[in-house]
Structure formats: structure tokens, C-alpha cells
mmCIF file with all atom_site columns, C-alpha atoms in Angstrom:
data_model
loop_
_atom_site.group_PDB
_atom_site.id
_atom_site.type_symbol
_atom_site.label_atom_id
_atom_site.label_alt_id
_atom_site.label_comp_id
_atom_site.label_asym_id
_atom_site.label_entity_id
_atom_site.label_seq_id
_atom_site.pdbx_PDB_ins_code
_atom_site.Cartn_x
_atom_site.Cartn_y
_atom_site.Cartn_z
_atom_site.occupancy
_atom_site.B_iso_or_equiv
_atom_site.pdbx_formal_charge
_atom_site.auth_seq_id
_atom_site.auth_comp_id
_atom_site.auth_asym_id
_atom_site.auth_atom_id
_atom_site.pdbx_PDB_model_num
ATOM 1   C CA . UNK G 1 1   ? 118.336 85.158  103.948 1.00 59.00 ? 1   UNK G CA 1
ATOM 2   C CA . UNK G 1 2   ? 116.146 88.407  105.114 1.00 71.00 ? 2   UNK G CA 1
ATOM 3   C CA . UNK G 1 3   ? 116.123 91.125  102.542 1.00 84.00 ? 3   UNK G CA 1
ATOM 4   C CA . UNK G 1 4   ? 113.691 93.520  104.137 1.00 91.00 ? 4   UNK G CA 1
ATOM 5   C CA . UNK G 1 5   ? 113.503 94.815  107.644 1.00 93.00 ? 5   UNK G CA 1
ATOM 6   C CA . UNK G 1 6   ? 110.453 94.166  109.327 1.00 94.00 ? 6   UNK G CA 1
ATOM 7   C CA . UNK G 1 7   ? 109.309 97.138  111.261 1.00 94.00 ? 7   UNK G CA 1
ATOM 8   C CA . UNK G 1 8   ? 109.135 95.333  114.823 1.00 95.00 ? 8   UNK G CA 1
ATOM 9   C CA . UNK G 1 9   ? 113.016 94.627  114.183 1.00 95.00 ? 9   UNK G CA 1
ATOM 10  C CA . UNK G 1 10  ? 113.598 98.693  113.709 1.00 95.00 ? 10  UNK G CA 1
ATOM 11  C CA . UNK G 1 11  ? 116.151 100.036 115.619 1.00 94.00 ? 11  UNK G CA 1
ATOM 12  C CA . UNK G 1 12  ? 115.870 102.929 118.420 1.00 95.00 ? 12  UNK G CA 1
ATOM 13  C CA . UNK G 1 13  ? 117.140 105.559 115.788 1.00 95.00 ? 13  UNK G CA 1
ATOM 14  C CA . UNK G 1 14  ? 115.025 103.788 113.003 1.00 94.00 ? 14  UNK G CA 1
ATOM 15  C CA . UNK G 1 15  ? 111.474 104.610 114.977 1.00 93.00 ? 15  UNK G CA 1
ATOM 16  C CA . UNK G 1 16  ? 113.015 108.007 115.787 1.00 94.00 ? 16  UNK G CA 1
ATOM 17  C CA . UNK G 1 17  ? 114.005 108.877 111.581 1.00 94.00 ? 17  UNK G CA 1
ATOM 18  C CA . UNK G 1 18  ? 110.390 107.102 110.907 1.00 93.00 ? 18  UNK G CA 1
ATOM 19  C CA . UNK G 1 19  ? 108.688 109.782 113.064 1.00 91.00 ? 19  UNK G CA 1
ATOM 20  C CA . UNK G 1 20  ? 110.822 112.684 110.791 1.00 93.00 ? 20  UNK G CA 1
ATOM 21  C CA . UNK G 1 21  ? 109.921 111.062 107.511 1.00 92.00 ? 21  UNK G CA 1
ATOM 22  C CA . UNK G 1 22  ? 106.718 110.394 108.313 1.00 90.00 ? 22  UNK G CA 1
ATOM 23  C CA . UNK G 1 23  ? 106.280 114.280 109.146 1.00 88.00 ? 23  UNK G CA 1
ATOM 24  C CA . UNK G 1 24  ? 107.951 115.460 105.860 1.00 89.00 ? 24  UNK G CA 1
ATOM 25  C CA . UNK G 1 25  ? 105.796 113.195 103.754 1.00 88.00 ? 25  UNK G CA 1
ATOM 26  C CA . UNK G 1 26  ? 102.606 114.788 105.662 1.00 86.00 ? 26  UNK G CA 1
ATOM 27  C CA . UNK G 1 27  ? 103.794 117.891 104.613 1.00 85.00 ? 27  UNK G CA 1
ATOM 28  C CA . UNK G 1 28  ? 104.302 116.435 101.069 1.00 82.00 ? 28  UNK G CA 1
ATOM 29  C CA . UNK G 1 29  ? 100.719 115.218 101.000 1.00 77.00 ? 29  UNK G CA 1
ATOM 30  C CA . UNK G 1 30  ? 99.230  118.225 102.017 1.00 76.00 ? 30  UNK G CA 1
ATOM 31  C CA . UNK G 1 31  ? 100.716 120.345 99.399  1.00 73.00 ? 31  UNK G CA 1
ATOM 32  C CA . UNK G 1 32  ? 99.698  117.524 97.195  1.00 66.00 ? 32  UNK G CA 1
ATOM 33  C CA . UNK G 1 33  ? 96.189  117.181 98.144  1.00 68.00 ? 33  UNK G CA 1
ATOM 34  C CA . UNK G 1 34  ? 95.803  121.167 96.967  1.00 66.00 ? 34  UNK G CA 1
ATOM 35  C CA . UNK G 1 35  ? 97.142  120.780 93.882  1.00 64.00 ? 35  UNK G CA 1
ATOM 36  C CA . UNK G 1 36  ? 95.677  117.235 92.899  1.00 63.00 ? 36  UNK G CA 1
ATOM 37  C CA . UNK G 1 37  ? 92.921  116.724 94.620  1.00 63.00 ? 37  UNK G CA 1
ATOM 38  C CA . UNK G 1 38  ? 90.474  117.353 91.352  1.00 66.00 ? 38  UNK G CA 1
ATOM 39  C CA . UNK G 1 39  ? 92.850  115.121 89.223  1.00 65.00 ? 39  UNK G CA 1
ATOM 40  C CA . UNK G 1 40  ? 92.722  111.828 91.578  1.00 57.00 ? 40  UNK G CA 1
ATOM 41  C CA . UNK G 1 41  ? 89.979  109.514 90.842  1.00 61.00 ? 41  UNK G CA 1
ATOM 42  C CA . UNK G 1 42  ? 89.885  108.263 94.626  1.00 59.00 ? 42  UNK G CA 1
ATOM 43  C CA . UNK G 1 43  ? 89.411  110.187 97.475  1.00 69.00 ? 43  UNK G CA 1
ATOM 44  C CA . UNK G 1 44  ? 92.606  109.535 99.935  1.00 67.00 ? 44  UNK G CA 1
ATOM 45  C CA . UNK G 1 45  ? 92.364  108.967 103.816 1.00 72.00 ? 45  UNK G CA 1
ATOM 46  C CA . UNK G 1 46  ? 94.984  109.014 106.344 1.00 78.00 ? 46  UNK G CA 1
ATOM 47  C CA . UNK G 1 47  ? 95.737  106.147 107.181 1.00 82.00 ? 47  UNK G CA 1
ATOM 48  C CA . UNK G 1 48  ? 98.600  104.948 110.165 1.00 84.00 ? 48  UNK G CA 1
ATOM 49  C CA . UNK G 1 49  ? 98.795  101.304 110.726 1.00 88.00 ? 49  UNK G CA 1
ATOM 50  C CA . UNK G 1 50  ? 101.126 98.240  110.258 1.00 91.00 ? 50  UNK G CA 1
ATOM 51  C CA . UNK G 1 51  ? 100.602 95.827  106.984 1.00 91.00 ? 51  UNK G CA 1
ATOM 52  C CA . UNK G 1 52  ? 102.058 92.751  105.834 1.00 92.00 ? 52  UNK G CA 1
ATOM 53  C CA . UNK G 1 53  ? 103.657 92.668  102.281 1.00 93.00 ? 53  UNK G CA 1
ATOM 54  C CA . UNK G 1 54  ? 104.991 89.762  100.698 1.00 91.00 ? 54  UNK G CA 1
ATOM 55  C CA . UNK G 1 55  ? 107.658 90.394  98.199  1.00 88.00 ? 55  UNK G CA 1
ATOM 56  C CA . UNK G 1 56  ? 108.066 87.198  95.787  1.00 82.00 ? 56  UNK G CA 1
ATOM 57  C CA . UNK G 1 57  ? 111.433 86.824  94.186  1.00 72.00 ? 57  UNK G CA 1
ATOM 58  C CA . UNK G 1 58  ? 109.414 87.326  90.762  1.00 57.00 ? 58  UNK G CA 1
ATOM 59  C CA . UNK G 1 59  ? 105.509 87.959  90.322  1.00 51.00 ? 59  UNK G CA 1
ATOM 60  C CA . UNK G 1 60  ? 103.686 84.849  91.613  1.00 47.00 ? 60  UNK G CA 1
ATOM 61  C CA . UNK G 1 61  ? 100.208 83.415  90.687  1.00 51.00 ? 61  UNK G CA 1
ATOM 62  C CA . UNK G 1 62  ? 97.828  83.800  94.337  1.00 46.00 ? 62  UNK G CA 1
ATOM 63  C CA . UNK G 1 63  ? 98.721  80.537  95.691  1.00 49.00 ? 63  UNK G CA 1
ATOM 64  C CA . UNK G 1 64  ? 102.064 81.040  95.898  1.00 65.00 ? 64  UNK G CA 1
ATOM 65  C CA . UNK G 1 65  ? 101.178 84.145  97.867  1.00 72.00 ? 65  UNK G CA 1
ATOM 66  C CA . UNK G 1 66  ? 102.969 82.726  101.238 1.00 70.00 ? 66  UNK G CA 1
ATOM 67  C CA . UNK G 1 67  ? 106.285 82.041  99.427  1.00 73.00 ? 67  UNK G CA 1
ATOM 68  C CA . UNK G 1 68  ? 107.514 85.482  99.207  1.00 79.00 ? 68  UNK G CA 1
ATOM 69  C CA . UNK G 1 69  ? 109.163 86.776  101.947 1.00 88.00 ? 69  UNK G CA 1
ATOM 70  C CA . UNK G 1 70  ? 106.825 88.650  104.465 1.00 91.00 ? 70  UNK G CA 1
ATOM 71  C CA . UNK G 1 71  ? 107.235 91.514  105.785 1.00 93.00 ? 71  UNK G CA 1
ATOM 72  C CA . UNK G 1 72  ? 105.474 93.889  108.279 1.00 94.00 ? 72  UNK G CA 1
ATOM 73  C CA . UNK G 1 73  ? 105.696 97.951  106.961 1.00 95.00 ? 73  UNK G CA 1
ATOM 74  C CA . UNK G 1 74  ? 103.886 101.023 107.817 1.00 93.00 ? 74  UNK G CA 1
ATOM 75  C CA . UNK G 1 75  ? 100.964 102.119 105.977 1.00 92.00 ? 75  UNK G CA 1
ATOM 76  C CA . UNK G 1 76  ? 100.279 105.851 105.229 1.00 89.00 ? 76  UNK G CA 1
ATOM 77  C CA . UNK G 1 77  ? 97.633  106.703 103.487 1.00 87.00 ? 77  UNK G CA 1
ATOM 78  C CA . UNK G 1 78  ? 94.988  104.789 101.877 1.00 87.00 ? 78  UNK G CA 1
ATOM 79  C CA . UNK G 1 79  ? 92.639  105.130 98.983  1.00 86.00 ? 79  UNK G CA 1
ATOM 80  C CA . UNK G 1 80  ? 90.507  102.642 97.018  1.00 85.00 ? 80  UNK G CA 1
ATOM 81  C CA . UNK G 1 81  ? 92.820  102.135 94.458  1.00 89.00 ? 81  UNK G CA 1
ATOM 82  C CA . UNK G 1 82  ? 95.827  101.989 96.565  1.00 93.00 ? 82  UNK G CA 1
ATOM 83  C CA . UNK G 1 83  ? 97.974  102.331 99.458  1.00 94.00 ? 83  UNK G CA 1
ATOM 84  C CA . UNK G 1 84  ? 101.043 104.257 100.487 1.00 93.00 ? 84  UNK G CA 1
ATOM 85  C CA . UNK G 1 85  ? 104.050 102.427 101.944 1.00 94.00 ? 85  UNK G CA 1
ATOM 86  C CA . UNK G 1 86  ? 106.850 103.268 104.192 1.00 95.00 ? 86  UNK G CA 1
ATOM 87  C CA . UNK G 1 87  ? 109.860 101.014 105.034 1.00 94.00 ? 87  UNK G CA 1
ATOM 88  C CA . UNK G 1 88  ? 113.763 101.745 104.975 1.00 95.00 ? 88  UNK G CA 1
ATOM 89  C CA . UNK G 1 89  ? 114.136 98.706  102.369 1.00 94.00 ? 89  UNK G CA 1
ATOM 90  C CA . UNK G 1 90  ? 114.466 98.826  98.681  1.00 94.00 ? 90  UNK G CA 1
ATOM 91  C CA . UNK G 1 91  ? 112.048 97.318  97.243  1.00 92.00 ? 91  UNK G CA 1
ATOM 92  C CA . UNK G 1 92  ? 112.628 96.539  93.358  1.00 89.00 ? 92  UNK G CA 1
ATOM 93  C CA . UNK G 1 93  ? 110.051 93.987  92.278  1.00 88.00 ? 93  UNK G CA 1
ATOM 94  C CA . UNK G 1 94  ? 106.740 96.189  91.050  1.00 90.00 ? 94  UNK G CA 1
ATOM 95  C CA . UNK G 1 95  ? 104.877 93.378  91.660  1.00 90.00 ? 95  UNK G CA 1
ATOM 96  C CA . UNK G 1 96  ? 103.655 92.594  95.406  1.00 92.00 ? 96  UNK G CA 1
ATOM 97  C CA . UNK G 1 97  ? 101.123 91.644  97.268  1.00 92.00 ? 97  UNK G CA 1
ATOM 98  C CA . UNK G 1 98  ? 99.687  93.190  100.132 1.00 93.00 ? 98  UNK G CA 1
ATOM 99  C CA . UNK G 1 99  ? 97.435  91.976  103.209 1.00 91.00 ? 99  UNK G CA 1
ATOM 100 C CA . UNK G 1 100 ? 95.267  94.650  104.996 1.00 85.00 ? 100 UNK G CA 1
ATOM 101 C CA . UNK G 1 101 ? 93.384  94.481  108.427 1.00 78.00 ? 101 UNK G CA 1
ATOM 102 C CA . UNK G 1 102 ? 90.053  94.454  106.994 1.00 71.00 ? 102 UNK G CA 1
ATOM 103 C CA . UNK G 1 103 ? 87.746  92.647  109.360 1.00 72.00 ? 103 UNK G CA 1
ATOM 104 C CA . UNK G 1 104 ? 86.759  89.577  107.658 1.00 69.00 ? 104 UNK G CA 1
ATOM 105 C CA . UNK G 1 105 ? 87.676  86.288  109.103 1.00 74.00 ? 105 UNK G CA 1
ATOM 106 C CA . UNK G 1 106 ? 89.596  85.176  106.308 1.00 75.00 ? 106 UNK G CA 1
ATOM 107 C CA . UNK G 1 107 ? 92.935  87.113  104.967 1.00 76.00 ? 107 UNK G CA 1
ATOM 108 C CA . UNK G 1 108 ? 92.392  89.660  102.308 1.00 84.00 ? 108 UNK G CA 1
ATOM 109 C CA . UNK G 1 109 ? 95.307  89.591  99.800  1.00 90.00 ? 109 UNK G CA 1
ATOM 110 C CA . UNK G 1 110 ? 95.507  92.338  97.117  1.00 92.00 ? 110 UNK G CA 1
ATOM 111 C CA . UNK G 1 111 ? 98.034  91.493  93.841  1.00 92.00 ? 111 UNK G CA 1
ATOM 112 C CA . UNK G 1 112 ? 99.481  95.439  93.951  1.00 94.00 ? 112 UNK G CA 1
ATOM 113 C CA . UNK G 1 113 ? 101.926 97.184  91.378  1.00 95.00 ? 113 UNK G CA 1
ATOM 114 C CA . UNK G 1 114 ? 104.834 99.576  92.967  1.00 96.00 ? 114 UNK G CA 1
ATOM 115 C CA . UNK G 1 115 ? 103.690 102.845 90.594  1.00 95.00 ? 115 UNK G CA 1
ATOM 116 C CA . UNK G 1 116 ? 105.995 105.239 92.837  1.00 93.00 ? 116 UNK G CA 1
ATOM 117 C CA . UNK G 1 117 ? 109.004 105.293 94.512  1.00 96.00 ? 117 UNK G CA 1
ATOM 118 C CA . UNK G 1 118 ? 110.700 107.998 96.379  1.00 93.00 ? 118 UNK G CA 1
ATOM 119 C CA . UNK G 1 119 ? 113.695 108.490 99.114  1.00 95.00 ? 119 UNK G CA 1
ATOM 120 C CA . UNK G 1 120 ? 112.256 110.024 102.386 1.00 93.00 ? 120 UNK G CA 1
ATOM 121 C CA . UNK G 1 121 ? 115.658 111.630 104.652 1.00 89.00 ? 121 UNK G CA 1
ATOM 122 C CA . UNK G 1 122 ? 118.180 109.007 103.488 1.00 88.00 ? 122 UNK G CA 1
ATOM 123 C CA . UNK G 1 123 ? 116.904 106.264 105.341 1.00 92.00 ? 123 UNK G CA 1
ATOM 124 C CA . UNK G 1 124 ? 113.222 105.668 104.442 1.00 95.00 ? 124 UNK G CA 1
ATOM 125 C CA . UNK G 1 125 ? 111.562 104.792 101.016 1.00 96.00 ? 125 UNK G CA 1
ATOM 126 C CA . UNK G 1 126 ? 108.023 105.772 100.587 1.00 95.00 ? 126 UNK G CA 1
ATOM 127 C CA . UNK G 1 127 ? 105.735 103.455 97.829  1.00 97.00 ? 127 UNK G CA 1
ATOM 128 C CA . UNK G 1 128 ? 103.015 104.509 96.047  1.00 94.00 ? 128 UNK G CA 1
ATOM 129 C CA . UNK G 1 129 ? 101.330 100.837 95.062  1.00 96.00 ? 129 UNK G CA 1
ATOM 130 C CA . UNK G 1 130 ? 98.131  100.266 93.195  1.00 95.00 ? 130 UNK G CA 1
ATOM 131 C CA . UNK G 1 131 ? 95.775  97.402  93.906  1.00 94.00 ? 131 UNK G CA 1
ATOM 132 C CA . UNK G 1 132 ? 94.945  95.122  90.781  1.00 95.00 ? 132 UNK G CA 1
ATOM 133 C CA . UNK G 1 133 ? 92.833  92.506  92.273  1.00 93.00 ? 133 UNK G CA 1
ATOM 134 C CA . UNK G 1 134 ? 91.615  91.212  95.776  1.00 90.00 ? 134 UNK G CA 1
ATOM 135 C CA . UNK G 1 135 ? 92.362  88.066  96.611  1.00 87.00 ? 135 UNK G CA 1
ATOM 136 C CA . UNK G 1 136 ? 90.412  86.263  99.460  1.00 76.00 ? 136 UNK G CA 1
ATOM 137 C CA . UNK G 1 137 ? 92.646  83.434  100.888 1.00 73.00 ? 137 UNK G CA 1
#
């Protein structure tokens, strides 16, 4: 049984509410980006494009990377410790894992941490993950 949405299965009005929260956190970041900017310890770049999580049932060693339950979510911004999310799912496992487009031939894993969670309109949840370790698989 699917627990998460994939974001090629969004709906019409789901695309159309992504597109508003997607605006509002924008505005969020660059209010943010004023006031923290000094305080972060990694520069942050904007950063629109799809990603694959995988969402284990509980935190799994690397090789059982493929046995979560994959997913395909919108990535916002991007720093080098970390990644912001966007999906209309719950997620509530800190533990993930996360695969990013990186051109390499083989698939670059990263073991991540959910540090942040917030509600975006009432239909989106935005994730602030950390990376903990890259995992080339």
C-alpha cells in the first residue's frame, strides 16, 4: 500500500496549490536569507527540480536503500548540507534517504535527517533535511 503521493500522480488542483506554496515559501526564504544569511554555515541556491526519496518503514542500513517506498518530490532549494523538500504527504520518519541528479553514472544516495517540518496552505508540507553521508550505489 502507497503512503506518499508521487508528484507525477498530482492532481490538476495539486500542481495548481504547488505553484501557490511554492510562491509563499519564496517569499519565506527571502525574508529568511536577510535575517540568516551570516548565521548559516552553507551558502543556499535555488534549486527547482524533481528527486527521488525513499522513506523506509524504520531507518535502514544502505543496502536496504531500495526497500523503502520511493517516491518522486520537488526539490527547493539546495545547500551543501542539505536540501529543501516539498510534497503534500506527511512524512514522519526523520530518517530518509535521498537520490539527487548529480551526473555520475552511478546513483548518488545521501542517508538525510528530516530537521524541519512545516505546513505550506493546508495542502503542502515543506522539509528541511540534512545530509549525513553520501552513499554511492
Amino acid at each position: 500500500m502507497k503512503r506518499f503521493t508521487d508528484y507525477y500522480q498530482y492532481s490538476p488542483q495539486q500542481k495548481h496549490l504547488l505553484s501557490k506554496a511554492l510562491n509563499i515559501l519564496a517569499l519565506v526564504e527571502e525574508r529568511a536569507k536577510r535575517i540568516y544569511a551570516d548565521q548559516r554555515a552553507h551558502k543556499r541556491i535555488d534549486y527547482r527540480g524533481l528527486i527521488v526519496i525513499s522513506v523506509p518503514e524504520g531507518f535502514s542500513k544502505a543496502i536496504e536503500i531500495y526497500s523503502g517506498e520511493m517516491v518522486t518530490v520537488l526539490g527547493r532549494s539546495l545547500s551543501q548540507s542539505g536540501i529543501s523538500l516539498v510534497c503534500p504527504d506527511v512524512i514522519p520518519q526523520e530518517e530518509i534517504f535521498i537520490k539527487l541528479p548529480l551526473n555520475s553514472p552511478i546513483h548518488t544516495w545521501f542517508s538525510s535527517r528530516i530537521v524541519r517540518r512545516r505546513k505550506v496552505l493546508d495542502d503542502f508540507w515543506e522539509y528541511g533535511v540534512q545530509f549525513l553521508a553520501r552513499i554511492d550505489v
